[in-house]
GROMACS .gro file of C-alpha atoms in nm:
model
  188
    1MET     CA    1 -10.591   0.177  -2.489
    2ASN     CA    2 -10.463   0.285  -2.823
    3VAL     CA    3 -10.151   0.424  -2.641
    4MET     CA    4 -10.063   0.081  -2.529
    5LYS     CA    5 -10.149  -0.085  -2.863
    6ALA     CA    6  -9.894   0.125  -3.017
    7ILE     CA    7  -9.642   0.062  -2.767
    8GLY     CA    8  -9.670  -0.300  -2.814
    9GLU     CA    9  -9.672  -0.264  -3.181
   10ARG     CA   10  -9.353  -0.088  -3.168
   11ILE     CA   11  -9.168  -0.337  -2.924
   12LYS     CA   12  -9.245  -0.613  -3.181
   13ARG     CA   13  -9.108  -0.412  -3.478
   14GLU     CA   14  -8.780  -0.336  -3.259
   15ASP     CA   15  -8.769  -0.697  -3.150
   16ARG     CA   16  -8.785  -0.786  -3.532
   17ASP     CA   17  -8.553  -0.525  -3.646
   18TYR     CA   18  -8.303  -0.582  -3.365
   19PRO     CA   19  -8.296  -0.951  -3.262
   20LEU     CA   20  -8.001  -0.957  -3.029
   21LYS     CA   21  -8.132  -0.640  -2.820
   22LEU     CA   22  -8.176  -0.771  -2.473
   23SER     CA   23  -8.526  -0.791  -2.327
   24THR     CA   24  -8.674  -0.661  -2.007
   25GLN     CA   25  -8.594  -1.017  -1.864
   26GLY     CA   26  -8.209  -1.006  -1.913
   27PHE     CA   27  -8.208  -1.246  -2.186
   28SER     CA   28  -8.133  -1.197  -2.567
   29ARG     CA   29  -8.435  -1.329  -2.775
   30GLY     CA   30  -8.210  -1.425  -3.094
   31LEU     CA   31  -7.978  -1.673  -2.904
   32SER     CA   32  -8.056  -1.962  -2.686
   33ARG     CA   33  -8.048  -1.893  -2.295
   34GLY     CA   34  -7.696  -1.996  -2.208
   35PHE     CA   35  -7.369  -1.842  -2.055
   36SER     CA   36  -7.155  -1.571  -2.254
   37LEU     CA   37  -6.804  -1.640  -2.343
   38ILE     CA   38  -6.676  -1.396  -2.081
   39GLU     CA   39  -6.880  -1.577  -1.810
   40MET     CA   40  -6.716  -1.904  -1.940
   41LEU     CA   41  -6.373  -1.767  -1.919
   42VAL     CA   42  -6.434  -1.622  -1.576
   43VAL     CA   43  -6.557  -1.938  -1.421
   44ILE     CA   44  -6.300  -2.144  -1.603
   45THR     CA   45  -6.000  -1.900  -1.441
   46LEU     CA   46  -6.169  -1.931  -1.095
   47LEU     CA   47  -6.147  -2.332  -1.135
   48VAL     CA   48  -5.819  -2.312  -1.217
   49MET     CA   49  -5.701  -2.138  -0.960
   50LEU     CA   50  -5.888  -2.341  -0.696
   51ALA     CA   51  -5.742  -2.628  -0.871
   52LEU     CA   52  -5.395  -2.494  -0.855
   53ILE     CA   53  -5.428  -2.418  -0.448
   54GLY     CA   54  -5.571  -2.764  -0.400
   55VAL     CA   55  -5.261  -2.924  -0.586
   56SER     CA   56  -5.008  -2.713  -0.386
   57LEU     CA   57  -5.168  -2.775  -0.043
   58PHE     CA   58  -5.178  -3.136  -0.133
   59LEU     CA   59  -4.814  -3.141  -0.260
   60GLY     CA   60  -4.712  -2.979   0.057
   61THR     CA   61  -4.876  -3.200   0.286
   62LEU     CA   62  -4.741  -3.511   0.107
   63THR     CA   63  -4.383  -3.373   0.142
   64ASN     CA   64  -4.422  -3.283   0.484
   65SER     CA   65  -4.560  -3.621   0.564
   66ASN     CA   66  -4.255  -3.771   0.417
   67LYS     CA   67  -3.986  -3.553   0.596
   68THR     CA   68  -4.205  -3.677   0.903
   69THR     CA   69  -4.179  -4.008   0.825
   70ILE     CA   70  -3.790  -4.008   0.794
   71GLY     CA   71  -3.755  -3.793   1.104
   72LEU     CA   72  -3.967  -4.059   1.300
   73SER     CA   73  -3.760  -4.334   1.149
   74LEU     CA   74  -3.448  -4.167   1.252
   75LYS     CA   75  -3.559  -4.119   1.594
   76GLN     CA   76  -3.652  -4.449   1.653
   77GLN     CA   77  -3.315  -4.567   1.542
   78GLY     CA   78  -3.131  -4.351   1.749
   79GLU     CA   79  -3.353  -4.435   2.042
   80ASN     CA   80  -3.288  -4.779   2.019
   81ALA     CA   81  -2.911  -4.768   1.964
   82MET     CA   82  -2.931  -4.537   2.290
   83SER     CA   83  -3.121  -4.791   2.472
   84GLN     CA   84  -2.888  -5.056   2.378
   85MET     CA   85  -2.594  -4.900   2.520
   86VAL     CA   86  -2.761  -4.769   2.835
   87SER     CA   87  -2.933  -5.114   2.895
   88MET     CA   88  -2.558  -5.289   2.882
   89ILE     CA   89  -2.381  -4.986   3.071
   90ARG     CA   90  -2.663  -5.021   3.368
   91GLY     CA   91  -2.605  -5.386   3.388
   92ALA     CA   92  -2.235  -5.385   3.383
   93VAL     CA   93  -2.041  -5.451   3.686
   94ARG     CA   94  -1.803  -5.159   3.602
   95ILE     CA   95  -1.698  -4.890   3.351
   96GLU     CA   96  -1.346  -5.044   3.260
   97SER     CA   97  -1.195  -4.726   3.091
   98CYS     CA   98  -1.374  -4.384   2.945
   99THR     CA   99  -1.215  -4.160   2.676
  100SER     CA  100  -1.413  -3.907   2.499
  101SER     CA  101  -1.469  -4.161   2.177
  102ALA     CA  102  -1.457  -4.504   2.342
  103LEU     CA  103  -1.619  -4.678   2.661
  104THR     CA  104  -1.531  -5.015   2.798
  105ILE     CA  105  -1.756  -5.184   3.029
  106ARG     CA  106  -1.674  -5.497   3.240
  107ASN     CA  107  -2.011  -5.735   3.196
  108PRO     CA  108  -2.156  -5.989   3.423
  109ASP     CA  109  -1.981  -6.259   3.265
  110ASP     CA  110  -1.648  -6.106   3.309
  111ARG     CA  111  -1.596  -6.023   2.954
  112THR     CA  112  -1.576  -5.669   2.829
  113THR     CA  113  -1.753  -5.467   2.558
  114GLN     CA  114  -1.619  -5.152   2.426
  115PHE     CA  115  -1.844  -4.895   2.230
  116THR     CA  116  -1.669  -4.673   1.974
  117LEU     CA  117  -1.719  -4.548   1.638
  118SER     CA  118  -1.653  -4.753   1.342
  119GLY     CA  119  -1.684  -4.593   1.000
  120THR     CA  120  -2.021  -4.417   1.024
  121LYS     CA  121  -2.157  -4.638   1.258
  122ILE     CA  122  -2.152  -4.687   1.660
  123ALA     CA  123  -2.001  -5.054   1.703
  124SER     CA  124  -1.913  -5.275   1.998
  125ASN     CA  125  -1.648  -5.506   1.994
  126SER     CA  126  -1.877  -5.805   2.017
  127GLY     CA  127  -1.936  -5.767   1.631
  128LEU     CA  128  -2.262  -5.585   1.650
  129TYR     CA  129  -2.335  -5.248   1.522
  130VAL     CA  130  -2.564  -5.064   1.743
  131THR     CA  131  -2.671  -4.837   1.450
  132SER     CA  132  -2.823  -4.977   1.127
  133ASP     CA  133  -2.679  -4.906   0.757
  134ASP     CA  134  -2.932  -4.649   0.645
  135VAL     CA  135  -2.808  -4.384   0.929
  136ALA     CA  136  -2.472  -4.217   0.961
  137VAL     CA  137  -2.322  -4.088   1.281
  138THR     CA  138  -2.208  -3.731   1.216
  139ALA     CA  139  -2.102  -3.670   1.557
  140GLY     CA  140  -1.993  -3.863   1.814
  141PRO     CA  141  -2.046  -4.104   1.990
  142THR     CA  142  -1.892  -3.893   2.300
  143PHE     CA  143  -1.869  -4.020   2.618
  144THR     CA  144  -1.804  -3.845   2.944
  145CYS     CA  145  -1.753  -4.002   3.275
  146THR     CA  146  -1.791  -3.953   3.632
  147LEU     CA  147  -1.499  -4.078   3.846
  148GLU     CA  148  -1.562  -4.126   4.227
  149ASN     CA  149  -1.322  -4.274   4.434
  150GLY     CA  150  -1.116  -4.413   4.158
  151VAL     CA  151  -1.430  -4.569   3.987
  152TYR     CA  152  -1.644  -4.468   3.705
  153THR     CA  153  -1.978  -4.456   3.853
  154PHE     CA  154  -2.161  -4.247   3.569
  155ALA     CA  155  -2.149  -4.208   3.186
  156ASN     CA  156  -2.295  -3.928   2.949
  157ILE     CA  157  -2.321  -4.053   2.613
  158THR     CA  158  -2.396  -3.814   2.297
  159PHE     CA  159  -2.417  -3.857   1.931
  160THR     CA  160  -2.563  -3.732   1.615
  161LEU     CA  161  -2.754  -3.926   1.357
  162LYS     CA  162  -2.813  -3.824   0.998
  163LYS     CA  163  -3.071  -4.002   0.774
  164GLY     CA  164  -3.019  -3.925   0.376
  165ASN     CA  165  -2.726  -3.784   0.178
  166SER     CA  166  -2.724  -3.407   0.146
  167ALA     CA  167  -2.530  -3.454  -0.204
  168SER     CA  168  -2.771  -3.677  -0.365
  169ASP     CA  169  -3.156  -3.655  -0.192
  170LYS     CA  170  -3.374  -3.364  -0.182
  171PRO     CA  171  -3.335  -3.111   0.104
  172ILE     CA  172  -3.667  -3.250   0.257
  173GLU     CA  173  -3.544  -3.621   0.268
  174VAL     CA  174  -3.225  -3.521   0.501
  175VAL     CA  175  -3.277  -3.542   0.849
  176GLN     CA  176  -3.033  -3.474   1.150
  177GLN     CA  177  -3.114  -3.540   1.529
  178ASP     CA  178  -2.903  -3.535   1.832
  179PHE     CA  179  -2.932  -3.795   2.107
  180SER     CA  180  -2.831  -3.768   2.467
  181ALA     CA  181  -2.836  -3.980   2.766
  182GLY     CA  182  -2.687  -4.022   3.108
  183VAL     CA  183  -2.668  -4.382   3.281
  184GLY     CA  184  -2.540  -4.480   3.618
  185VAL     CA  185  -2.346  -4.841   3.667
  186ARG     CA  186  -2.552  -5.078   3.932
  187LYS     CA  187  -2.373  -5.109   4.233
  188TYR     CA  188  -2.299  -5.481   4.275
   0.00000   0.00000   0.00000
C-alpha cells in the first residue's frame, strides 16, 4: 500500500508543478477542455475547401443552365421559322421559281410568296419576317428544288441561326444551330 500511496503523491506533485502536462485521459488540466489552435485551423481549412467546391459546382450548373435555356430558345425559333415555310410550301399550288437563295411559291389564292434573306432575317414578300429580331441568320437560307417534268415538286431548305453576339456577349451566351427540312408540294 505504501507504494501506491507514494505513486499517488508523486502524481499530485507533478500535476501541481507541471499544470500543462497531459493527464492519462488526454486533456490538459491547466486549460479548459476545448480545441487546440491547430485543430481549429484544420477544420476551418476543410470547411473553406468544401465551400469552394460547392460554389464552383453551383456556378457551373448555373452557366450550363443559362446556355441550355438560350439553346432551347434558339431551337424553338428555328423550328418555328422552318415550320412556317414548310407549311406554306406544302399548301402551295406549285413552286414558281427556285434559286439557291430564293424560293417563290404560288398560293391557292393565286398570289405568290417569296422566301429570301433580308439582312440577317428570313423574310417573305408578304411583309413578314419568318425569324425574330433576337436571332441572326448566319448561313442560308439555301433552297434546293427537285424538277420533275418541268415542274418543281420538292424543296430542301437549310439555314443556320445564331443567338448572341460573339463580340459583346460571353462565349457561353452565344449559340448557333443548323436547321434543315425537305417538303413536297401537294398535288392539286
